[in-house]
GROMACS .gro file of C-alpha atoms in nm:
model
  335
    1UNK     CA    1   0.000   0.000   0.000
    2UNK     CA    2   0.130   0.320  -0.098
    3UNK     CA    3   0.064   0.708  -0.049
    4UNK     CA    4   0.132   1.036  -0.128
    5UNK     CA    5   0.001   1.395  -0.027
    6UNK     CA    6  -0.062   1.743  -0.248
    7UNK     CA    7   0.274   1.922  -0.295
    8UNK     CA    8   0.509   1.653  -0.220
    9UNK     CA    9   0.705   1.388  -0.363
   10UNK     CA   10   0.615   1.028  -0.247
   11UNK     CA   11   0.834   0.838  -0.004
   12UNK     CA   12   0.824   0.535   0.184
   13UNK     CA   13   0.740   0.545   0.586
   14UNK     CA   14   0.853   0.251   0.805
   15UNK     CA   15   0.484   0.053   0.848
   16UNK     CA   16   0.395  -0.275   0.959
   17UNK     CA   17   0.284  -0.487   0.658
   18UNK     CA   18   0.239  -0.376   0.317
   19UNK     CA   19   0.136  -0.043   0.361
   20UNK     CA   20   0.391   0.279   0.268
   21UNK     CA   21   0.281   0.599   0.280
   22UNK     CA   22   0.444   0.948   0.306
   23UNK     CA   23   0.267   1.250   0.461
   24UNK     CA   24   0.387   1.634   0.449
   25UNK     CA   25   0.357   1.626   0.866
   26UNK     CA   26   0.662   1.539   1.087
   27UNK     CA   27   0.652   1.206   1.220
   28UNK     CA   28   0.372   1.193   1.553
   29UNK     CA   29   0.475   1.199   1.893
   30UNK     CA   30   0.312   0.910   2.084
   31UNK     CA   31  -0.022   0.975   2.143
   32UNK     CA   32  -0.120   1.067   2.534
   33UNK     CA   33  -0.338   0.828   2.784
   34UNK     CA   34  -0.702   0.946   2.749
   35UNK     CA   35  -0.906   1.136   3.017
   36UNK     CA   36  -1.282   1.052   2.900
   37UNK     CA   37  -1.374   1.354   3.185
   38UNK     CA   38  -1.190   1.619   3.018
   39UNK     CA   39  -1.291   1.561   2.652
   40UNK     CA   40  -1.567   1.598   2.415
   41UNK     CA   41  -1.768   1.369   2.192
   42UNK     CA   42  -1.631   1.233   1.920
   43UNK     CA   43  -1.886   1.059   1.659
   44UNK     CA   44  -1.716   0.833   1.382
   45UNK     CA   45  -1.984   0.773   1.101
   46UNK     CA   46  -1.929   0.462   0.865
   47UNK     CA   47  -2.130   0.451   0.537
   48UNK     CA   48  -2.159   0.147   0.314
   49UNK     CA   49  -2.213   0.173  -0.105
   50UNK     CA   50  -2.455   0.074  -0.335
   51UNK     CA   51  -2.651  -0.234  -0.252
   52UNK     CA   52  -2.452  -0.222   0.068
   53UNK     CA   53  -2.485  -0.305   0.468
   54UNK     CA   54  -2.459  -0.135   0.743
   55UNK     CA   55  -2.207  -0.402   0.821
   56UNK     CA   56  -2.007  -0.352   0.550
   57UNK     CA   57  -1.751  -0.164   0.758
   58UNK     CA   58  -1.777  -0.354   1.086
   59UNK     CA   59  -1.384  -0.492   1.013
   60UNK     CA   60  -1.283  -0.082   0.977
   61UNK     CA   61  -1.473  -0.031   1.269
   62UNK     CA   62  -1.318  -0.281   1.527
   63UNK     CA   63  -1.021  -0.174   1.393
   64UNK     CA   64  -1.054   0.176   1.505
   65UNK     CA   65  -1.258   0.111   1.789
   66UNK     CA   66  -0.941  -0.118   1.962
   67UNK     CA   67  -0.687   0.224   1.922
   68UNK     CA   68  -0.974   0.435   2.005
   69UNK     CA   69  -1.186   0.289   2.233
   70UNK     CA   70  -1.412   0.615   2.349
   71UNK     CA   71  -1.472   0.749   1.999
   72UNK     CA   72  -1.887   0.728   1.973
   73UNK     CA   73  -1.937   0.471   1.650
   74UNK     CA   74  -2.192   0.442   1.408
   75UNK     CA   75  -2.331   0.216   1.115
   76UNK     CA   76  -2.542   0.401   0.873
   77UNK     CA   77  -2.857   0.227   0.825
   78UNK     CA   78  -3.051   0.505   0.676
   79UNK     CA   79  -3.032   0.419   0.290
   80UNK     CA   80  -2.991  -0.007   0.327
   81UNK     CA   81  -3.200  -0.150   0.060
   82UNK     CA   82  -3.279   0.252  -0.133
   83UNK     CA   83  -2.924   0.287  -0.255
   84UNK     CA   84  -3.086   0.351  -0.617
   85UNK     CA   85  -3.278   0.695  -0.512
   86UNK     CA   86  -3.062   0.991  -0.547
   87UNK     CA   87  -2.770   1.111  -0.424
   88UNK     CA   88  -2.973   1.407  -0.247
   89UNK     CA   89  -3.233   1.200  -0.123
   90UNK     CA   90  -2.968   0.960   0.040
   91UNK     CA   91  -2.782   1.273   0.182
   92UNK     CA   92  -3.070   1.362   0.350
   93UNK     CA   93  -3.137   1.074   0.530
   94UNK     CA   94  -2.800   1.036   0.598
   95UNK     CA   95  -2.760   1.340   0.767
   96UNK     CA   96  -3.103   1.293   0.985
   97UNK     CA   97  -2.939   0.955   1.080
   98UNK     CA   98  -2.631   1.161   1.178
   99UNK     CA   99  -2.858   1.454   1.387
  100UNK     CA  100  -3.043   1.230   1.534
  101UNK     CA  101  -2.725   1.057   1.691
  102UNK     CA  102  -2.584   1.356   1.818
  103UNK     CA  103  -2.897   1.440   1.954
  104UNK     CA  104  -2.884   1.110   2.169
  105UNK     CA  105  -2.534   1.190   2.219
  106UNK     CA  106  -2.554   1.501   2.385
  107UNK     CA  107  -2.849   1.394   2.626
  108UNK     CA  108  -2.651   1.174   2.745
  109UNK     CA  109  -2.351   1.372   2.799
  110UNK     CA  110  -2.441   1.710   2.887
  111UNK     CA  111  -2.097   1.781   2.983
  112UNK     CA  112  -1.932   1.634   2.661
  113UNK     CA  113  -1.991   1.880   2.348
  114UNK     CA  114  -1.988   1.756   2.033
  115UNK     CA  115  -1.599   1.789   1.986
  116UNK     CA  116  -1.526   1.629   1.632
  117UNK     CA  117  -1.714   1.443   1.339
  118UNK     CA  118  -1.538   1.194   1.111
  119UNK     CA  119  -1.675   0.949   0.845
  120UNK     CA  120  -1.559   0.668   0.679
  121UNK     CA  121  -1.692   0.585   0.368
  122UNK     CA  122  -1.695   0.245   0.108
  123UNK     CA  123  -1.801   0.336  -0.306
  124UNK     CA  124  -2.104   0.517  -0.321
  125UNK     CA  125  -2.086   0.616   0.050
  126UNK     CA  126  -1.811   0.808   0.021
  127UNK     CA  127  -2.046   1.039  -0.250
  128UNK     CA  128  -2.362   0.976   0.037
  129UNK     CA  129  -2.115   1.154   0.320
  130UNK     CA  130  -2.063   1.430   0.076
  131UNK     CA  131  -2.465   1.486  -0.038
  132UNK     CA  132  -2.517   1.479   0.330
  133UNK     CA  133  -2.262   1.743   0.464
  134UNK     CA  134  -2.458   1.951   0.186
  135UNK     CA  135  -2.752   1.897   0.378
  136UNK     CA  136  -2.890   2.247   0.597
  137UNK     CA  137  -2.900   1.951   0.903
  138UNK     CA  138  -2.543   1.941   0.874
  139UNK     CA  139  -2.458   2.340   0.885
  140UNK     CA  140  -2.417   2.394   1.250
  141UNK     CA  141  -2.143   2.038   1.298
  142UNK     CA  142  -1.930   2.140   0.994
  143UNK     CA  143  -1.677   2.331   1.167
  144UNK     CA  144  -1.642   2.003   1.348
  145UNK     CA  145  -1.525   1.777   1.062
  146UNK     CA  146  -1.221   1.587   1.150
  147UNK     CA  147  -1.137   1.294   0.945
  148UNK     CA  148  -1.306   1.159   0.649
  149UNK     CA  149  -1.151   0.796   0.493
  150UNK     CA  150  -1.270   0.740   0.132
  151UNK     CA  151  -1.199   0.378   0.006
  152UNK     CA  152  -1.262   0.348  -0.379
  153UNK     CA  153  -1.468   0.657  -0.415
  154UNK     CA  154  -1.608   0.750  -0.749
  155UNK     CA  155  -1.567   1.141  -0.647
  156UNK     CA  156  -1.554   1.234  -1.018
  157UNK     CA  157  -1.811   0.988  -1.113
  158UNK     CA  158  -1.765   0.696  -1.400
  159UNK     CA  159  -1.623   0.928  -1.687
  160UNK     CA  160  -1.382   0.769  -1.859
  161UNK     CA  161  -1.423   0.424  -1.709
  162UNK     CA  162  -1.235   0.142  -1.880
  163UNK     CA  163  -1.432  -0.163  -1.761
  164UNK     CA  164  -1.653  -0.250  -2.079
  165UNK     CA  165  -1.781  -0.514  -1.871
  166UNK     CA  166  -1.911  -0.283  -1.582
  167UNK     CA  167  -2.022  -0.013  -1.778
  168UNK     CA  168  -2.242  -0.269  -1.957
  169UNK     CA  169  -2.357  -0.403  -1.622
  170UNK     CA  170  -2.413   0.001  -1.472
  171UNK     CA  171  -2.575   0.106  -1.830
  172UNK     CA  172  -2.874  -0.185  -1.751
  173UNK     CA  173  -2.897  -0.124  -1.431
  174UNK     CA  174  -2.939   0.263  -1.543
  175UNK     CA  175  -3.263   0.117  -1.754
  176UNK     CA  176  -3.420  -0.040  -1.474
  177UNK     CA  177  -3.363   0.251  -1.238
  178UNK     CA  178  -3.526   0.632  -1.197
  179UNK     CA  179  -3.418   0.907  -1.401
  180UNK     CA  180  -3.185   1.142  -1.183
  181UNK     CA  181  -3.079   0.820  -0.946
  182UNK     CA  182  -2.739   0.748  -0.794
  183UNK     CA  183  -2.610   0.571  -1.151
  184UNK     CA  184  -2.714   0.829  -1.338
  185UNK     CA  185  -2.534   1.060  -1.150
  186UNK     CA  186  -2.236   0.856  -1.164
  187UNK     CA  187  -2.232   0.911  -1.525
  188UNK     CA  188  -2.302   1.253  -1.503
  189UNK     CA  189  -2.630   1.179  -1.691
  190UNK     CA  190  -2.901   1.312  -1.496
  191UNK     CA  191  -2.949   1.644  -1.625
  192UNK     CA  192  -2.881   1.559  -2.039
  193UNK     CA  193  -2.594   1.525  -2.237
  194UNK     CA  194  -2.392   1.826  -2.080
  195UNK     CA  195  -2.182   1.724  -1.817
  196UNK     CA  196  -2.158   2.086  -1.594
  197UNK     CA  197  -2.559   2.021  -1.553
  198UNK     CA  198  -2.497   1.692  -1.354
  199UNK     CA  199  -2.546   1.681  -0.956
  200UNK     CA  200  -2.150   1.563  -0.908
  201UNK     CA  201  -2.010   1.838  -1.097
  202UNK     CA  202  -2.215   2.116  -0.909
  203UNK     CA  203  -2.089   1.915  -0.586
  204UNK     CA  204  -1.691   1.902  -0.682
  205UNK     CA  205  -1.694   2.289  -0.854
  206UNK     CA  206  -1.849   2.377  -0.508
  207UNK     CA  207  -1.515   2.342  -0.335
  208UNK     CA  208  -1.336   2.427  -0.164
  209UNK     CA  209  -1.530   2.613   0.046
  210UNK     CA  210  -1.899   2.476  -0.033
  211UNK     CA  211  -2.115   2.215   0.078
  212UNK     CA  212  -1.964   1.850   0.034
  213UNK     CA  213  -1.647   2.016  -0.016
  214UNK     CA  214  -1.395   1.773   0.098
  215UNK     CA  215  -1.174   2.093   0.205
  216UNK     CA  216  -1.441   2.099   0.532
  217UNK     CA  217  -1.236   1.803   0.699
  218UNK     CA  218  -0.906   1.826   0.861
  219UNK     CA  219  -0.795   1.540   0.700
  220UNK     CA  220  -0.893   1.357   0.410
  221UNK     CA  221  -0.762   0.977   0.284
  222UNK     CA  222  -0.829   0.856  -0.010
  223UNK     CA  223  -0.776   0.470  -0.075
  224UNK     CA  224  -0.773   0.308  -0.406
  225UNK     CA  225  -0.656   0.063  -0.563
  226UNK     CA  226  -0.596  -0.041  -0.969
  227UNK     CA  227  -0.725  -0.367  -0.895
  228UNK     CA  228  -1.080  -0.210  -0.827
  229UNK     CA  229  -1.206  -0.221  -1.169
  230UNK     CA  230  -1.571  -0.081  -1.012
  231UNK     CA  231  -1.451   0.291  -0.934
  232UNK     CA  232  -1.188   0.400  -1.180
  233UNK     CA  233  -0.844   0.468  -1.013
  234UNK     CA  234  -0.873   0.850  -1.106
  235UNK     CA  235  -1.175   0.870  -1.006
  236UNK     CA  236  -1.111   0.741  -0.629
  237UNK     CA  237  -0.781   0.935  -0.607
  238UNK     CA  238  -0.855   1.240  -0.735
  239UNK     CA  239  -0.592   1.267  -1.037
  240UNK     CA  240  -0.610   1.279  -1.404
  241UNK     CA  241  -0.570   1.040  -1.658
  242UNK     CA  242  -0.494   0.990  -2.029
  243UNK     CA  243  -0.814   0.896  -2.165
  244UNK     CA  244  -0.919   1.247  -2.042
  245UNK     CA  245  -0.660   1.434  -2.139
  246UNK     CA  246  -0.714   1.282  -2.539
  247UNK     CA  247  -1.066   1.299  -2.510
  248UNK     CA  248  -1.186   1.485  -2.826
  249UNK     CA  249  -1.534   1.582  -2.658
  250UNK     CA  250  -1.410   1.952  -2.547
  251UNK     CA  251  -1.723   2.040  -2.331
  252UNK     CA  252  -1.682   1.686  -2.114
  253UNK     CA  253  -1.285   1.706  -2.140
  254UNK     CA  254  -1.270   2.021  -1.954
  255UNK     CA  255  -1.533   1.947  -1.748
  256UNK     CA  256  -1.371   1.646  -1.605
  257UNK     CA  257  -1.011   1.885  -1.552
  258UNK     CA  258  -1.260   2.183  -1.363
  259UNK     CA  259  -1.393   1.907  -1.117
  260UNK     CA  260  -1.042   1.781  -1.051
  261UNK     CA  261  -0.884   2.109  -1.004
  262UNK     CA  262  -1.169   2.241  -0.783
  263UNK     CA  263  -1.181   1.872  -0.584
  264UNK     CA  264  -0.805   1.933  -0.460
  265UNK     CA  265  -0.778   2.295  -0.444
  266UNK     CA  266  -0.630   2.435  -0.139
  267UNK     CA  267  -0.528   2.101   0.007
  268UNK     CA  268  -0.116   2.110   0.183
  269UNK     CA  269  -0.125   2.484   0.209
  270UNK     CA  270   0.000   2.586   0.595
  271UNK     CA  271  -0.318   2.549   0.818
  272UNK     CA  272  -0.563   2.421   0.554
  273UNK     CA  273  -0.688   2.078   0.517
  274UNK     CA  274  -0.449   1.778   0.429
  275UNK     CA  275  -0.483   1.520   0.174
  276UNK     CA  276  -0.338   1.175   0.160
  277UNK     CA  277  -0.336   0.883  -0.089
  278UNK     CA  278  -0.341   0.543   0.000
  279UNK     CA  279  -0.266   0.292  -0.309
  280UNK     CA  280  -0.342  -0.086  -0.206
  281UNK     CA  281  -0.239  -0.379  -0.416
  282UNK     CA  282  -0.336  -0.694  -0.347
  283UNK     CA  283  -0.101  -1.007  -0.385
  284UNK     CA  284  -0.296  -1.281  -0.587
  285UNK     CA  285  -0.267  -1.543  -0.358
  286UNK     CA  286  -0.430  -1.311  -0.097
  287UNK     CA  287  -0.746  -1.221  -0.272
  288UNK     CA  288  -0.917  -1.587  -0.248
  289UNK     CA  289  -1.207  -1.499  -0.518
  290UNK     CA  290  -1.356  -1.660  -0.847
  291UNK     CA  291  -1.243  -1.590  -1.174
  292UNK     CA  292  -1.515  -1.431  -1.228
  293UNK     CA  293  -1.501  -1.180  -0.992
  294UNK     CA  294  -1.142  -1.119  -1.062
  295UNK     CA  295  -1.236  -1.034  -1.446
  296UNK     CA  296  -1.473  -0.780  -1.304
  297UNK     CA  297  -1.240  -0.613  -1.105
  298UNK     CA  298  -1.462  -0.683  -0.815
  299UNK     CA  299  -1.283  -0.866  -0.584
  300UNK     CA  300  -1.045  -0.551  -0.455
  301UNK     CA  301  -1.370  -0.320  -0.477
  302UNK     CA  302  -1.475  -0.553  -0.153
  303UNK     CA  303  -1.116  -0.635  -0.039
  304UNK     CA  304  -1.083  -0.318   0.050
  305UNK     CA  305  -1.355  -0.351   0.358
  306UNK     CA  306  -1.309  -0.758   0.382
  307UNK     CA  307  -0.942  -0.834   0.427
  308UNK     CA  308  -0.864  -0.773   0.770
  309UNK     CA  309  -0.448  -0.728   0.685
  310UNK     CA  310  -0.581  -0.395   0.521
  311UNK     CA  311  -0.808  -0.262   0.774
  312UNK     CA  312  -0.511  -0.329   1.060
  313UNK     CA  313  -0.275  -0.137   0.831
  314UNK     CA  314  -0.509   0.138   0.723
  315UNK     CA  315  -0.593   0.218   1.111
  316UNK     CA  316  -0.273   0.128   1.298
  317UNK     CA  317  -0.035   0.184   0.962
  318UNK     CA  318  -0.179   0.532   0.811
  319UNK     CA  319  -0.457   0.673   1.118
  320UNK     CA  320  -0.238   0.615   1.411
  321UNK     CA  321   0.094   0.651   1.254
  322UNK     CA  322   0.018   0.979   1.115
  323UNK     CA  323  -0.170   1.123   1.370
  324UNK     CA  324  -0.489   1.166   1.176
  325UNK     CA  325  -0.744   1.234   1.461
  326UNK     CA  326  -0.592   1.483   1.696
  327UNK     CA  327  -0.513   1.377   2.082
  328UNK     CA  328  -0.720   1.663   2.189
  329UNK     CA  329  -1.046   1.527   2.065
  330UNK     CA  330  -0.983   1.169   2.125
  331UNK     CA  331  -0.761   0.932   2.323
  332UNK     CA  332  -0.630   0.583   2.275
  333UNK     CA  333  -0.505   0.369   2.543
  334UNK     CA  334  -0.156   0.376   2.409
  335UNK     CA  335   0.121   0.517   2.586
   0.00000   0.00000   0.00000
């Protein structure tokens, strides 16, 4: 697993197992015993994908919970089984699901203020957290933002896919589904034929300082991996790629580059929100799927929240190591 941040050159960090990343941050002190008394909430949201579970991330979410033991966890459950409505509509719900939590959270600790918000988000959920942060719900928490993990996020849609297989697959399941849903939107469909009409580029030319701006976290990871066939690899790490850069469609080709310039805007700049990419390749051997799925490209697409190697290093490896979640809003029991 490897990594890089805005305005840097990659290098490799000592890490258990196959992870190496490099980060424009020194490396982290040890982080300090934790004094529940003297600290506020801390709510960790985890959001599956399409035709996901709110189990999906349970691995993630051990993982995290064992270095972090007093961070407040959730499961989405608010779009299981309605993963084909829109984008917006899921946001919504998303973000009541998140309100109401908080609402729980700070009747039961009067003394404990919310103190930060982080998600982590698989595929579509990654584009869920972002609808929902655009939500009016959300206003008053987003100075709060701490940490968002994106594994194999299609932030600039399926443009310029190369999966004839998938795209096959996505443009049936487009037939069968309502005009304006989460696939079209993928495809940057659901408004006609011109792509700076579509839902996801209003969302990524909002940035960085609008709603579902990924700018609003502290930190921001992006994971992906070239094995994922279901999210293309520029899509889920935020960089160009060739097909765009020869695509003879003007309006879509610069389209594409103003939603990738506007997605990482601002990010390494002194006292503005960091970015780091995670790469993950998966040895053969390791990946224990059919053929089938491995022609797909499916089999990393789930990888990423089954293998439990991956969620150790992505926690312990790239979270703890570089200090993601700052000690004053959250604790861990190491010394």
């Amino acid at each position: 697993m490897t990594g890089d941040t805005e305005n840097e050159q990659p290098s490799t960090g000592p890490t258990d197992g196959p992870c190496k990343t490099s980060r424009n941050r020194p490396e982290p002190d040890s982080l300090h015993c934790y004094n529940r008394n003297n600290r506020g909430t801390h709510l960790c949201v985890f959001v599956h994908g399409y035709q996901g579970a709110s189990t999906d991330l349970s691995l993630i979410k051990g993982q995290m919970g064992l270095l972090y033991p007093h961070v407040d966890m959730m499961c989405s459950k608010a779009n299981e089984g309605r993963t084909q409505d829109s984008l917006q509509a899921m946001g919504e719900r998303l973000a009541a699901e998140v309100c109401d939590r908080l609402d729980v959270l700070s009747l039961a600790g009067q003394k404990r203020p919310l103190a930060a918000l982080s998600f982590v988000g698989h595929s579509l959920g990654t584009l869920i957290t972002r609808a929902a942060l655009a939500s009016p719900r959300m206003a008053p928490y987003l100075p709060k933002l701490e940490l968002f993990i994106s594994i194999c996020g299609p932030h600039l849609g399926q443009l310029y896919s190369k999966n004839g297989l998938v795209d096959m697959g996505v443009g049936f399941l487009k037939l069968m589904s309502i005009k304006g849903g989460s696939l079209h939107q993928l495809a940057l469909s659901d408004a006609g034929s011109n792509t700076r009409t579509s839902w996801l580029y209003k969302l990524a030319t909002s940035a960085p300082e609008g709603p579902g701006s990924l700018q609003l976290f502290r930190n921001v990871v992006l994971v992906a991996s070239a094995q994922d066939r279901y999210v293309p690899l520029h899509s889920a790490r935020l960089a160009s790629c060739e097909a765009a850069q020869h695509d003879s469609n003007k309006q879509r080709r610069e389209a594409f580059a103003e939603m990738l310039q506007a997605s990482i805007q601002g990010f390494g700049a002194p006292q503005a929100s960091q970015l780091l990419r995670v790469d993950v390749d998966f040895p053969p051997q390791g990946t224990n799927s059919s053929f089938f799925n491995n022609l797909l490209g499916r089999t990393a697409h789930i990888a990423l929240i089954e293998d439990v190697d991956f969620a150790r290093c992505l926690v312990w490896g790239v979270i703890r190591r570089y200090k993601l979640i700052r000690p004053d809003v959250v604790g861990t029991w190491l010394p």
